[in-house]
């Protein structure tokens, strides 16, 4: 009788443990909250950070571009004509990667990525589908020197799956790469056609103002200065405006206060902190997203009734798998 009872108890415990394991697995399943199955975005990133943008950080781009040039010339990797799946021929490669190639003129990359964000776990993933070398140079003409921008070639990684940073084929390029991605692009609006900008902004701001996610100073993130919820809301534009008005019935002066809500239209971009890896064989870049921050652009009133456009990074939130920058 005791043996049957013991067997019955063990069966129940095993069943409960199995169910708990299944529930745990369900909780850890990545769910993309950016609505679209794939939120794709194209953006240009300056790889040589100006001194005044000290709070941003890049990789050793000269070394990276030199390696890319060498592998392309030796046909170790495939270069494509920009915005196409057409392989560059020998003449194209010789012209773009030998005759016209200048490390001083190549200062940016044009990224094509898929984004996914799980707000419950607060984990973000990026898949670099392709990147292109951007060349800035002065073109001589009858009208004088004309600043010109062109794209040398595209390198495609759309069929490589989703590599993880634990892959032994990857080499760390740099820790804490920090940069801005604009969510407004008037010159190339098609770059944002596949991403629901309003939903992305709403998702990020709601996460910051819900009260259960810690927010820190982006500029002084090394010291991890934490913001209170009120400070977070104020940095996003929430404020209480009070003014005096005479009561027409009592002729007394009443103080009236009105809350100014956060205007999501002021969020013009996102800033990221990431660890970057590279596969030296294919030159594929893999990004491990560590933190995310909104970029706000708004008009600040001056004393002479004029106003100036101000751009700021109100705060930064570290993702769950990189809590406090780890």
mmCIF file of C-alpha atoms in Angstrom:
data_model
loop_
_atom_site.group_PDB
_atom_site.id
_atom_site.type_symbol
_atom_site.label_atom_id
_atom_site.label_comp_id
_atom_site.label_asym_id
_atom_site.label_seq_id
_atom_site.Cartn_x
_atom_site.Cartn_y
_atom_site.Cartn_z
ATOM 1 C CA UNK A 1 0.000 0.000 0.000
ATOM 2 C CA UNK A 2 2.818 2.411 0.946
ATOM 3 C CA UNK A 3 4.677 1.570 -2.271
ATOM 4 C CA UNK A 4 1.571 2.394 -4.363
ATOM 5 C CA UNK A 5 1.112 5.693 -2.507
ATOM 6 C CA UNK A 6 4.771 6.589 -2.984
ATOM 7 C CA UNK A 7 4.533 5.757 -6.704
ATOM 8 C CA UNK A 8 1.406 7.904 -7.016
ATOM 9 C CA UNK A 9 3.101 10.879 -5.302
ATOM 10 C CA UNK A 10 6.173 10.577 -7.520
ATOM 11 C CA UNK A 11 3.973 10.564 -10.632
ATOM 12 C CA UNK A 12 2.254 13.766 -9.500
ATOM 13 C CA UNK A 13 5.569 15.486 -8.802
ATOM 14 C CA UNK A 14 6.903 14.457 -12.197
ATOM 15 C CA UNK A 15 3.757 15.751 -13.887
ATOM 16 C CA UNK A 16 3.985 19.104 -12.064
ATOM 17 C CA UNK A 17 7.694 19.440 -12.846
ATOM 18 C CA UNK A 18 7.027 18.708 -16.501
ATOM 19 C CA UNK A 19 4.264 21.315 -16.638
ATOM 20 C CA UNK A 20 6.452 23.884 -14.884
ATOM 21 C CA UNK A 21 9.189 23.231 -17.413
ATOM 22 C CA UNK A 22 6.715 23.717 -20.261
ATOM 23 C CA UNK A 23 5.451 26.959 -18.679
ATOM 24 C CA UNK A 24 9.039 28.143 -18.279
ATOM 25 C CA UNK A 25 9.741 27.334 -21.915
ATOM 26 C CA UNK A 26 6.622 29.216 -22.960
ATOM 27 C CA UNK A 27 7.737 32.279 -21.003
ATOM 28 C CA UNK A 28 11.149 32.244 -22.648
ATOM 29 C CA UNK A 29 9.814 32.052 -26.190
ATOM 30 C CA UNK A 30 10.761 35.236 -28.045
ATOM 31 C CA UNK A 31 7.698 37.243 -29.115
ATOM 32 C CA UNK A 32 8.164 40.162 -31.510
ATOM 33 C CA UNK A 33 6.058 43.109 -30.323
ATOM 34 C CA UNK A 34 6.757 45.326 -33.325
ATOM 35 C CA UNK A 35 3.586 43.810 -34.874
ATOM 36 C CA UNK A 36 5.038 42.976 -38.297
ATOM 37 C CA UNK A 37 6.722 39.535 -38.508
ATOM 38 C CA UNK A 38 9.761 41.333 -39.848
ATOM 39 C CA UNK A 39 10.318 45.041 -39.281
ATOM 40 C CA UNK A 40 12.950 45.960 -41.853
ATOM 41 C CA UNK A 41 14.814 49.243 -41.863
ATOM 42 C CA UNK A 42 17.553 50.803 -43.978
ATOM 43 C CA UNK A 43 19.762 53.542 -42.565
ATOM 44 C CA UNK A 44 23.158 55.131 -43.069
ATOM 45 C CA UNK A 45 25.608 55.128 -40.176
ATOM 46 C CA UNK A 46 28.660 57.366 -39.969
ATOM 47 C CA UNK A 47 31.529 55.107 -38.947
ATOM 48 C CA UNK A 48 33.919 57.899 -37.985
ATOM 49 C CA UNK A 49 32.411 59.684 -34.998
ATOM 50 C CA UNK A 50 32.978 63.477 -34.773
ATOM 51 C CA UNK A 51 34.605 64.703 -31.553
ATOM 52 C CA UNK A 52 31.511 66.651 -30.493
ATOM 53 C CA UNK A 53 29.551 63.368 -30.426
ATOM 54 C CA UNK A 54 31.738 61.965 -27.640
ATOM 55 C CA UNK A 55 28.824 59.923 -26.271
ATOM 56 C CA UNK A 56 28.793 57.789 -29.454
ATOM 57 C CA UNK A 57 31.362 55.102 -30.274
ATOM 58 C CA UNK A 58 32.346 53.242 -33.437
ATOM 59 C CA UNK A 59 34.661 50.404 -34.480
ATOM 60 C CA UNK A 60 38.148 50.562 -35.993
ATOM 61 C CA UNK A 61 36.603 51.301 -39.363
ATOM 62 C CA UNK A 62 39.891 51.871 -41.209
ATOM 63 C CA UNK A 63 40.990 48.347 -40.372
ATOM 64 C CA UNK A 64 37.560 46.914 -41.209
ATOM 65 C CA UNK A 65 37.327 48.703 -44.579
ATOM 66 C CA UNK A 66 40.867 47.652 -45.492
ATOM 67 C CA UNK A 67 40.033 44.023 -44.757
ATOM 68 C CA UNK A 68 36.852 44.326 -46.820
ATOM 69 C CA UNK A 69 38.800 45.799 -49.742
ATOM 70 C CA UNK A 70 41.415 43.027 -49.665
ATOM 71 C CA UNK A 71 38.896 40.191 -49.524
ATOM 72 C CA UNK A 72 36.859 41.736 -52.352
ATOM 73 C CA UNK A 73 39.883 42.169 -54.632
ATOM 74 C CA UNK A 74 40.987 38.585 -53.963
ATOM 75 C CA UNK A 75 37.410 37.369 -54.602
ATOM 76 C CA UNK A 76 37.165 35.796 -51.155
ATOM 77 C CA UNK A 77 33.765 37.465 -50.712
ATOM 78 C CA UNK A 78 31.106 38.578 -53.186
ATOM 79 C CA UNK A 79 30.329 42.219 -53.876
ATOM 80 C CA UNK A 80 27.008 43.217 -55.456
ATOM 81 C CA UNK A 81 25.882 46.265 -57.371
ATOM 82 C CA UNK A 82 24.062 48.543 -54.878
ATOM 83 C CA UNK A 83 20.337 47.836 -54.301
ATOM 84 C CA UNK A 84 20.468 44.707 -56.465
ATOM 85 C CA UNK A 85 21.420 41.032 -56.529
ATOM 86 C CA UNK A 86 23.729 41.521 -59.506
ATOM 87 C CA UNK A 87 27.316 40.465 -58.814
ATOM 88 C CA UNK A 88 29.970 43.073 -59.581
ATOM 89 C CA UNK A 89 32.115 42.073 -62.547
ATOM 90 C CA UNK A 90 35.907 42.293 -62.627
ATOM 91 C CA UNK A 91 35.835 45.782 -64.117
ATOM 92 C CA UNK A 92 33.485 47.048 -61.389
ATOM 93 C CA UNK A 93 35.643 45.570 -58.645
ATOM 94 C CA UNK A 94 38.864 46.964 -60.101
ATOM 95 C CA UNK A 95 37.331 50.436 -60.465
ATOM 96 C CA UNK A 96 35.584 50.624 -57.108
ATOM 97 C CA UNK A 97 38.032 48.739 -54.898
ATOM 98 C CA UNK A 98 41.357 49.714 -56.459
ATOM 99 C CA UNK A 99 41.156 52.867 -58.606
ATOM 100 C CA UNK A 100 38.483 54.797 -56.656
ATOM 101 C CA UNK A 101 38.966 53.254 -53.225
ATOM 102 C CA UNK A 102 40.077 55.761 -50.574
ATOM 103 C CA UNK A 103 39.896 55.178 -46.827
ATOM 104 C CA UNK A 104 39.571 58.932 -46.308
ATOM 105 C CA UNK A 105 36.468 59.091 -48.528
ATOM 106 C CA UNK A 106 34.727 55.978 -47.185
ATOM 107 C CA UNK A 107 33.246 57.008 -43.858
ATOM 108 C CA UNK A 108 29.835 55.344 -43.639
ATOM 109 C CA UNK A 109 27.922 52.090 -44.030
ATOM 110 C CA UNK A 110 24.371 51.723 -45.309
ATOM 111 C CA UNK A 111 22.689 48.973 -43.268
ATOM 112 C CA UNK A 112 19.673 46.859 -44.212
ATOM 113 C CA UNK A 113 18.363 45.105 -41.090
ATOM 114 C CA UNK A 114 15.443 43.202 -39.582
ATOM 115 C CA UNK A 115 14.422 44.287 -36.085
ATOM 116 C CA UNK A 116 12.487 42.316 -33.472
ATOM 117 C CA UNK A 117 11.640 43.406 -29.913
ATOM 118 C CA UNK A 118 10.098 41.321 -27.133
ATOM 119 C CA UNK A 119 8.756 43.866 -24.625
ATOM 120 C CA UNK A 120 7.796 41.247 -22.010
ATOM 121 C CA UNK A 121 11.321 39.818 -21.770
ATOM 122 C CA UNK A 122 12.748 43.153 -22.971
ATOM 123 C CA UNK A 123 15.159 41.628 -25.444
ATOM 124 C CA UNK A 124 15.890 43.044 -28.891
ATOM 125 C CA UNK A 125 17.367 41.257 -31.878
ATOM 126 C CA UNK A 126 18.840 42.636 -35.084
ATOM 127 C CA UNK A 127 19.700 40.704 -38.225
ATOM 128 C CA UNK A 128 22.053 42.475 -40.638
ATOM 129 C CA UNK A 129 20.747 41.405 -44.044
ATOM 130 C CA UNK A 130 23.244 43.543 -45.945
ATOM 131 C CA UNK A 131 25.504 46.564 -45.709
ATOM 132 C CA UNK A 132 26.984 48.825 -48.368
ATOM 133 C CA UNK A 133 30.081 51.036 -48.447
ATOM 134 C CA UNK A 134 29.257 54.743 -48.777
ATOM 135 C CA UNK A 135 31.786 57.049 -50.424
ATOM 136 C CA UNK A 136 31.835 60.828 -49.895
ATOM 137 C CA UNK A 137 34.062 62.745 -52.303
ATOM 138 C CA UNK A 138 34.451 65.977 -54.257
ATOM 139 C CA UNK A 139 33.506 65.734 -57.928
ATOM 140 C CA UNK A 140 35.071 68.186 -60.363
ATOM 141 C CA UNK A 141 32.732 69.868 -62.843
ATOM 142 C CA UNK A 142 32.385 72.985 -64.974
ATOM 143 C CA UNK A 143 30.398 74.529 -62.140
ATOM 144 C CA UNK A 144 33.166 73.863 -59.631
ATOM 145 C CA UNK A 145 33.702 71.311 -56.910
ATOM 146 C CA UNK A 146 30.543 69.405 -56.050
ATOM 147 C CA UNK A 147 30.249 67.302 -52.840
ATOM 148 C CA UNK A 148 29.080 63.873 -54.001
ATOM 149 C CA UNK A 149 27.917 60.710 -52.279
ATOM 150 C CA UNK A 150 27.880 57.278 -53.910
ATOM 151 C CA UNK A 151 27.542 53.649 -52.868
ATOM 152 C CA UNK A 152 30.427 51.448 -53.936
ATOM 153 C CA UNK A 153 28.975 47.984 -53.448
ATOM 154 C CA UNK A 154 26.632 45.864 -51.352
ATOM 155 C CA UNK A 155 27.555 42.806 -49.282
ATOM 156 C CA UNK A 156 24.633 40.453 -48.728
ATOM 157 C CA UNK A 157 23.999 38.162 -45.736
ATOM 158 C CA UNK A 158 20.245 37.668 -46.017
ATOM 159 C CA UNK A 159 20.540 33.878 -46.352
ATOM 160 C CA UNK A 160 22.907 33.196 -43.448
ATOM 161 C CA UNK A 161 20.240 32.606 -40.809
ATOM 162 C CA UNK A 162 20.536 34.203 -37.372
ATOM 163 C CA UNK A 163 24.085 33.711 -36.049
ATOM 164 C CA UNK A 164 24.605 34.015 -32.299
ATOM 165 C CA UNK A 165 27.470 35.809 -30.569
ATOM 166 C CA UNK A 166 28.614 32.471 -29.120
ATOM 167 C CA UNK A 167 29.497 31.261 -32.627
ATOM 168 C CA UNK A 168 33.197 30.415 -32.629
ATOM 169 C CA UNK A 169 33.524 31.829 -36.150
ATOM 170 C CA UNK A 170 32.835 35.333 -34.842
ATOM 171 C CA UNK A 171 35.446 37.809 -33.644
ATOM 172 C CA UNK A 172 34.613 40.767 -31.401
ATOM 173 C CA UNK A 173 34.956 44.028 -33.320
ATOM 174 C CA UNK A 174 34.156 46.375 -30.435
ATOM 175 C CA UNK A 175 32.215 46.609 -27.188
ATOM 176 C CA UNK A 176 29.590 49.274 -26.540
ATOM 177 C CA UNK A 177 29.276 50.602 -30.085
ATOM 178 C CA UNK A 178 26.860 53.531 -29.698
ATOM 179 C CA UNK A 179 25.088 55.286 -32.571
ATOM 180 C CA UNK A 180 21.850 56.870 -33.773
ATOM 181 C CA UNK A 181 19.241 55.490 -36.161
ATOM 182 C CA UNK A 182 16.859 58.174 -37.522
ATOM 183 C CA UNK A 183 13.159 57.316 -37.744
ATOM 184 C CA UNK A 184 12.571 60.266 -40.073
ATOM 185 C CA UNK A 185 14.071 60.226 -43.552
ATOM 186 C CA UNK A 186 12.681 62.855 -45.909
ATOM 187 C CA UNK A 187 15.307 62.295 -48.615
ATOM 188 C CA UNK A 188 14.780 58.501 -48.705
ATOM 189 C CA UNK A 189 11.330 57.773 -47.220
ATOM 190 C CA UNK A 190 11.327 54.262 -48.746
ATOM 191 C CA UNK A 191 14.024 53.297 -46.212
ATOM 192 C CA UNK A 192 11.267 53.282 -43.551
ATOM 193 C CA UNK A 193 8.446 51.717 -45.557
ATOM 194 C CA UNK A 194 8.749 48.275 -43.912
ATOM 195 C CA UNK A 195 8.834 49.461 -40.306
ATOM 196 C CA UNK A 196 5.857 50.850 -38.386
ATOM 197 C CA UNK A 197 7.546 53.892 -36.899
ATOM 198 C CA UNK A 198 4.611 54.972 -34.690
ATOM 199 C CA UNK A 199 4.347 51.502 -33.183
ATOM 200 C CA UNK A 200 8.088 51.316 -32.535
ATOM 201 C CA UNK A 201 8.090 54.708 -30.779
ATOM 202 C CA UNK A 202 4.952 53.889 -28.773
ATOM 203 C CA UNK A 203 6.425 50.554 -27.673
ATOM 204 C CA UNK A 204 9.697 52.109 -26.454
ATOM 205 C CA UNK A 205 8.084 55.041 -24.623
ATOM 206 C CA UNK A 206 5.473 52.844 -22.921
ATOM 207 C CA UNK A 207 8.254 50.561 -21.703
ATOM 208 C CA UNK A 208 10.119 53.524 -20.210
ATOM 209 C CA UNK A 209 7.082 55.104 -18.526
ATOM 210 C CA UNK A 210 5.471 51.952 -17.135
ATOM 211 C CA UNK A 211 7.590 52.306 -13.997
ATOM 212 C CA UNK A 212 9.199 48.844 -13.884
ATOM 213 C CA UNK A 213 12.160 49.458 -16.207
ATOM 214 C CA UNK A 214 15.221 51.322 -14.946
ATOM 215 C CA UNK A 215 16.361 54.278 -17.024
ATOM 216 C CA UNK A 216 19.820 55.823 -16.901
ATOM 217 C CA UNK A 217 21.653 58.834 -18.282
ATOM 218 C CA UNK A 218 22.874 58.087 -21.816
ATOM 219 C CA UNK A 219 25.647 60.672 -21.822
ATOM 220 C CA UNK A 220 27.074 59.584 -18.458
ATOM 221 C CA UNK A 221 26.185 55.909 -18.725
ATOM 222 C CA UNK A 222 29.544 54.740 -17.359
ATOM 223 C CA UNK A 223 28.468 55.928 -13.904
ATOM 224 C CA UNK A 224 24.916 54.551 -14.343
ATOM 225 C CA UNK A 225 23.066 57.598 -13.051
ATOM 226 C CA UNK A 226 19.507 56.325 -12.585
ATOM 227 C CA UNK A 227 16.501 58.538 -13.354
ATOM 228 C CA UNK A 228 13.277 58.551 -11.356
ATOM 229 C CA UNK A 229 9.998 57.977 -13.184
ATOM 230 C CA UNK A 230 9.161 61.690 -12.896
ATOM 231 C CA UNK A 231 12.554 62.598 -14.377
ATOM 232 C CA UNK A 232 11.945 60.184 -17.259
ATOM 233 C CA UNK A 233 8.567 61.731 -18.023
ATOM 234 C CA UNK A 234 9.929 65.272 -17.751
ATOM 235 C CA UNK A 235 12.795 64.442 -20.111
ATOM 236 C CA UNK A 236 10.184 63.301 -22.634
ATOM 237 C CA UNK A 237 8.316 66.602 -22.419
ATOM 238 C CA UNK A 238 5.703 65.937 -19.733
ATOM 239 C CA UNK A 239 5.184 68.991 -17.557
ATOM 240 C CA UNK A 240 2.585 70.805 -15.497
ATOM 241 C CA UNK A 241 1.959 74.379 -16.667
ATOM 242 C CA UNK A 242 0.341 76.729 -14.146
ATOM 243 C CA UNK A 243 -1.016 80.206 -14.799
ATOM 244 C CA UNK A 244 -3.113 82.779 -12.960
ATOM 245 C CA UNK A 245 -6.593 83.820 -14.048
ATOM 246 C CA UNK A 246 -9.206 86.065 -12.506
ATOM 247 C CA UNK A 247 -12.413 84.341 -11.429
ATOM 248 C CA UNK A 248 -15.275 86.311 -13.097
ATOM 249 C CA UNK A 249 -17.642 85.508 -10.220
ATOM 250 C CA UNK A 250 -15.475 86.126 -7.153
ATOM 251 C CA UNK A 251 -12.912 88.438 -8.817
ATOM 252 C CA UNK A 252 -10.241 86.449 -7.040
ATOM 253 C CA UNK A 253 -7.093 85.244 -8.745
ATOM 254 C CA UNK A 254 -7.209 81.506 -9.295
ATOM 255 C CA UNK A 255 -4.241 79.308 -10.164
ATOM 256 C CA UNK A 256 -4.984 76.890 -12.981
ATOM 257 C CA UNK A 257 -2.631 74.009 -13.773
ATOM 258 C CA UNK A 258 -2.686 71.982 -16.975
ATOM 259 C CA UNK A 259 -0.661 68.846 -17.706
ATOM 260 C CA UNK A 260 1.281 68.799 -20.973
ATOM 261 C CA UNK A 261 1.414 65.223 -22.205
ATOM 262 C CA UNK A 262 4.317 63.469 -23.924
ATOM 263 C CA UNK A 263 4.228 64.096 -27.673
ATOM 264 C CA UNK A 264 5.353 60.900 -29.423
ATOM 265 C CA UNK A 265 5.852 62.899 -32.634
ATOM 266 C CA UNK A 266 8.929 64.473 -31.013
ATOM 267 C CA UNK A 267 10.743 61.111 -30.988
ATOM 268 C CA UNK A 268 12.741 61.294 -34.218
ATOM 269 C CA UNK A 269 15.126 58.386 -33.771
ATOM 270 C CA UNK A 270 16.611 55.706 -31.565
ATOM 271 C CA UNK A 271 20.103 55.289 -30.175
ATOM 272 C CA UNK A 272 21.621 51.879 -29.508
ATOM 273 C CA UNK A 273 24.493 50.449 -27.487
ATOM 274 C CA UNK A 274 25.719 47.170 -28.958
ATOM 275 C CA UNK A 275 28.600 44.730 -29.088
ATOM 276 C CA UNK A 276 29.653 44.103 -32.693
ATOM 277 C CA UNK A 277 31.144 40.874 -34.020
ATOM 278 C CA UNK A 278 32.448 39.903 -37.458
ATOM 279 C CA UNK A 279 32.899 36.641 -39.312
ATOM 280 C CA UNK A 280 36.348 37.152 -40.860
ATOM 281 C CA UNK A 281 35.607 34.635 -43.612
ATOM 282 C CA UNK A 282 32.414 36.255 -44.883
ATOM 283 C CA UNK A 283 32.711 39.761 -43.322
ATOM 284 C CA UNK A 284 29.196 39.414 -41.919
ATOM 285 C CA UNK A 285 28.510 41.803 -39.022
ATOM 286 C CA UNK A 286 26.556 40.466 -36.035
ATOM 287 C CA UNK A 287 25.084 42.925 -33.526
ATOM 288 C CA UNK A 288 24.301 42.099 -29.903
ATOM 289 C CA UNK A 289 21.868 44.806 -28.741
ATOM 290 C CA UNK A 290 22.575 45.834 -25.140
ATOM 291 C CA UNK A 291 20.602 49.057 -24.652
ATOM 292 C CA UNK A 292 18.132 51.321 -26.402
ATOM 293 C CA UNK A 293 17.331 55.032 -26.051
ATOM 294 C CA UNK A 294 14.847 57.443 -27.678
ATOM 295 C CA UNK A 295 16.071 60.584 -29.449
ATOM 296 C CA UNK A 296 13.840 63.621 -28.988
ATOM 297 C CA UNK A 297 13.714 66.755 -31.155
ATOM 298 C CA UNK A 298 11.600 69.640 -29.907
ATOM 299 C CA UNK A 299 11.374 73.432 -29.945
ATOM 300 C CA UNK A 300 12.518 75.254 -26.813
ATOM 301 C CA UNK A 301 11.099 78.726 -26.172
ATOM 302 C CA UNK A 302 13.551 81.568 -25.670
ATOM 303 C CA UNK A 303 13.075 84.820 -23.773
ATOM 304 C CA UNK A 304 12.514 86.929 -26.895
ATOM 305 C CA UNK A 305 9.455 84.850 -27.932
ATOM 306 C CA UNK A 306 11.578 82.954 -30.428
ATOM 307 C CA UNK A 307 12.358 79.264 -30.212
ATOM 308 C CA UNK A 308 15.207 76.938 -31.105
ATOM 309 C CA UNK A 309 15.242 73.290 -32.152
ATOM 310 C CA UNK A 310 16.762 71.097 -29.451
ATOM 311 C CA UNK A 311 17.846 67.487 -29.878
ATOM 312 C CA UNK A 312 18.445 65.266 -26.865
ATOM 313 C CA UNK A 313 18.757 61.666 -25.671
ATOM 314 C CA UNK A 314 16.549 61.694 -22.547
ATOM 315 C CA UNK A 315 17.712 58.338 -21.102
ATOM 316 C CA UNK A 316 18.848 54.821 -21.948
ATOM 317 C CA UNK A 317 17.306 51.452 -20.989
ATOM 318 C CA UNK A 318 19.430 48.318 -20.754
ATOM 319 C CA UNK A 319 17.866 45.138 -22.086
ATOM 320 C CA UNK A 320 17.168 42.260 -19.734
ATOM 321 C CA UNK A 321 20.057 40.119 -20.982
ATOM 322 C CA UNK A 322 22.441 43.064 -20.490
ATOM 323 C CA UNK A 323 21.173 44.527 -17.234
ATOM 324 C CA UNK A 324 23.166 47.601 -16.136
ATOM 325 C CA UNK A 325 25.469 47.338 -19.092
ATOM 326 C CA UNK A 326 26.779 43.834 -18.374
#
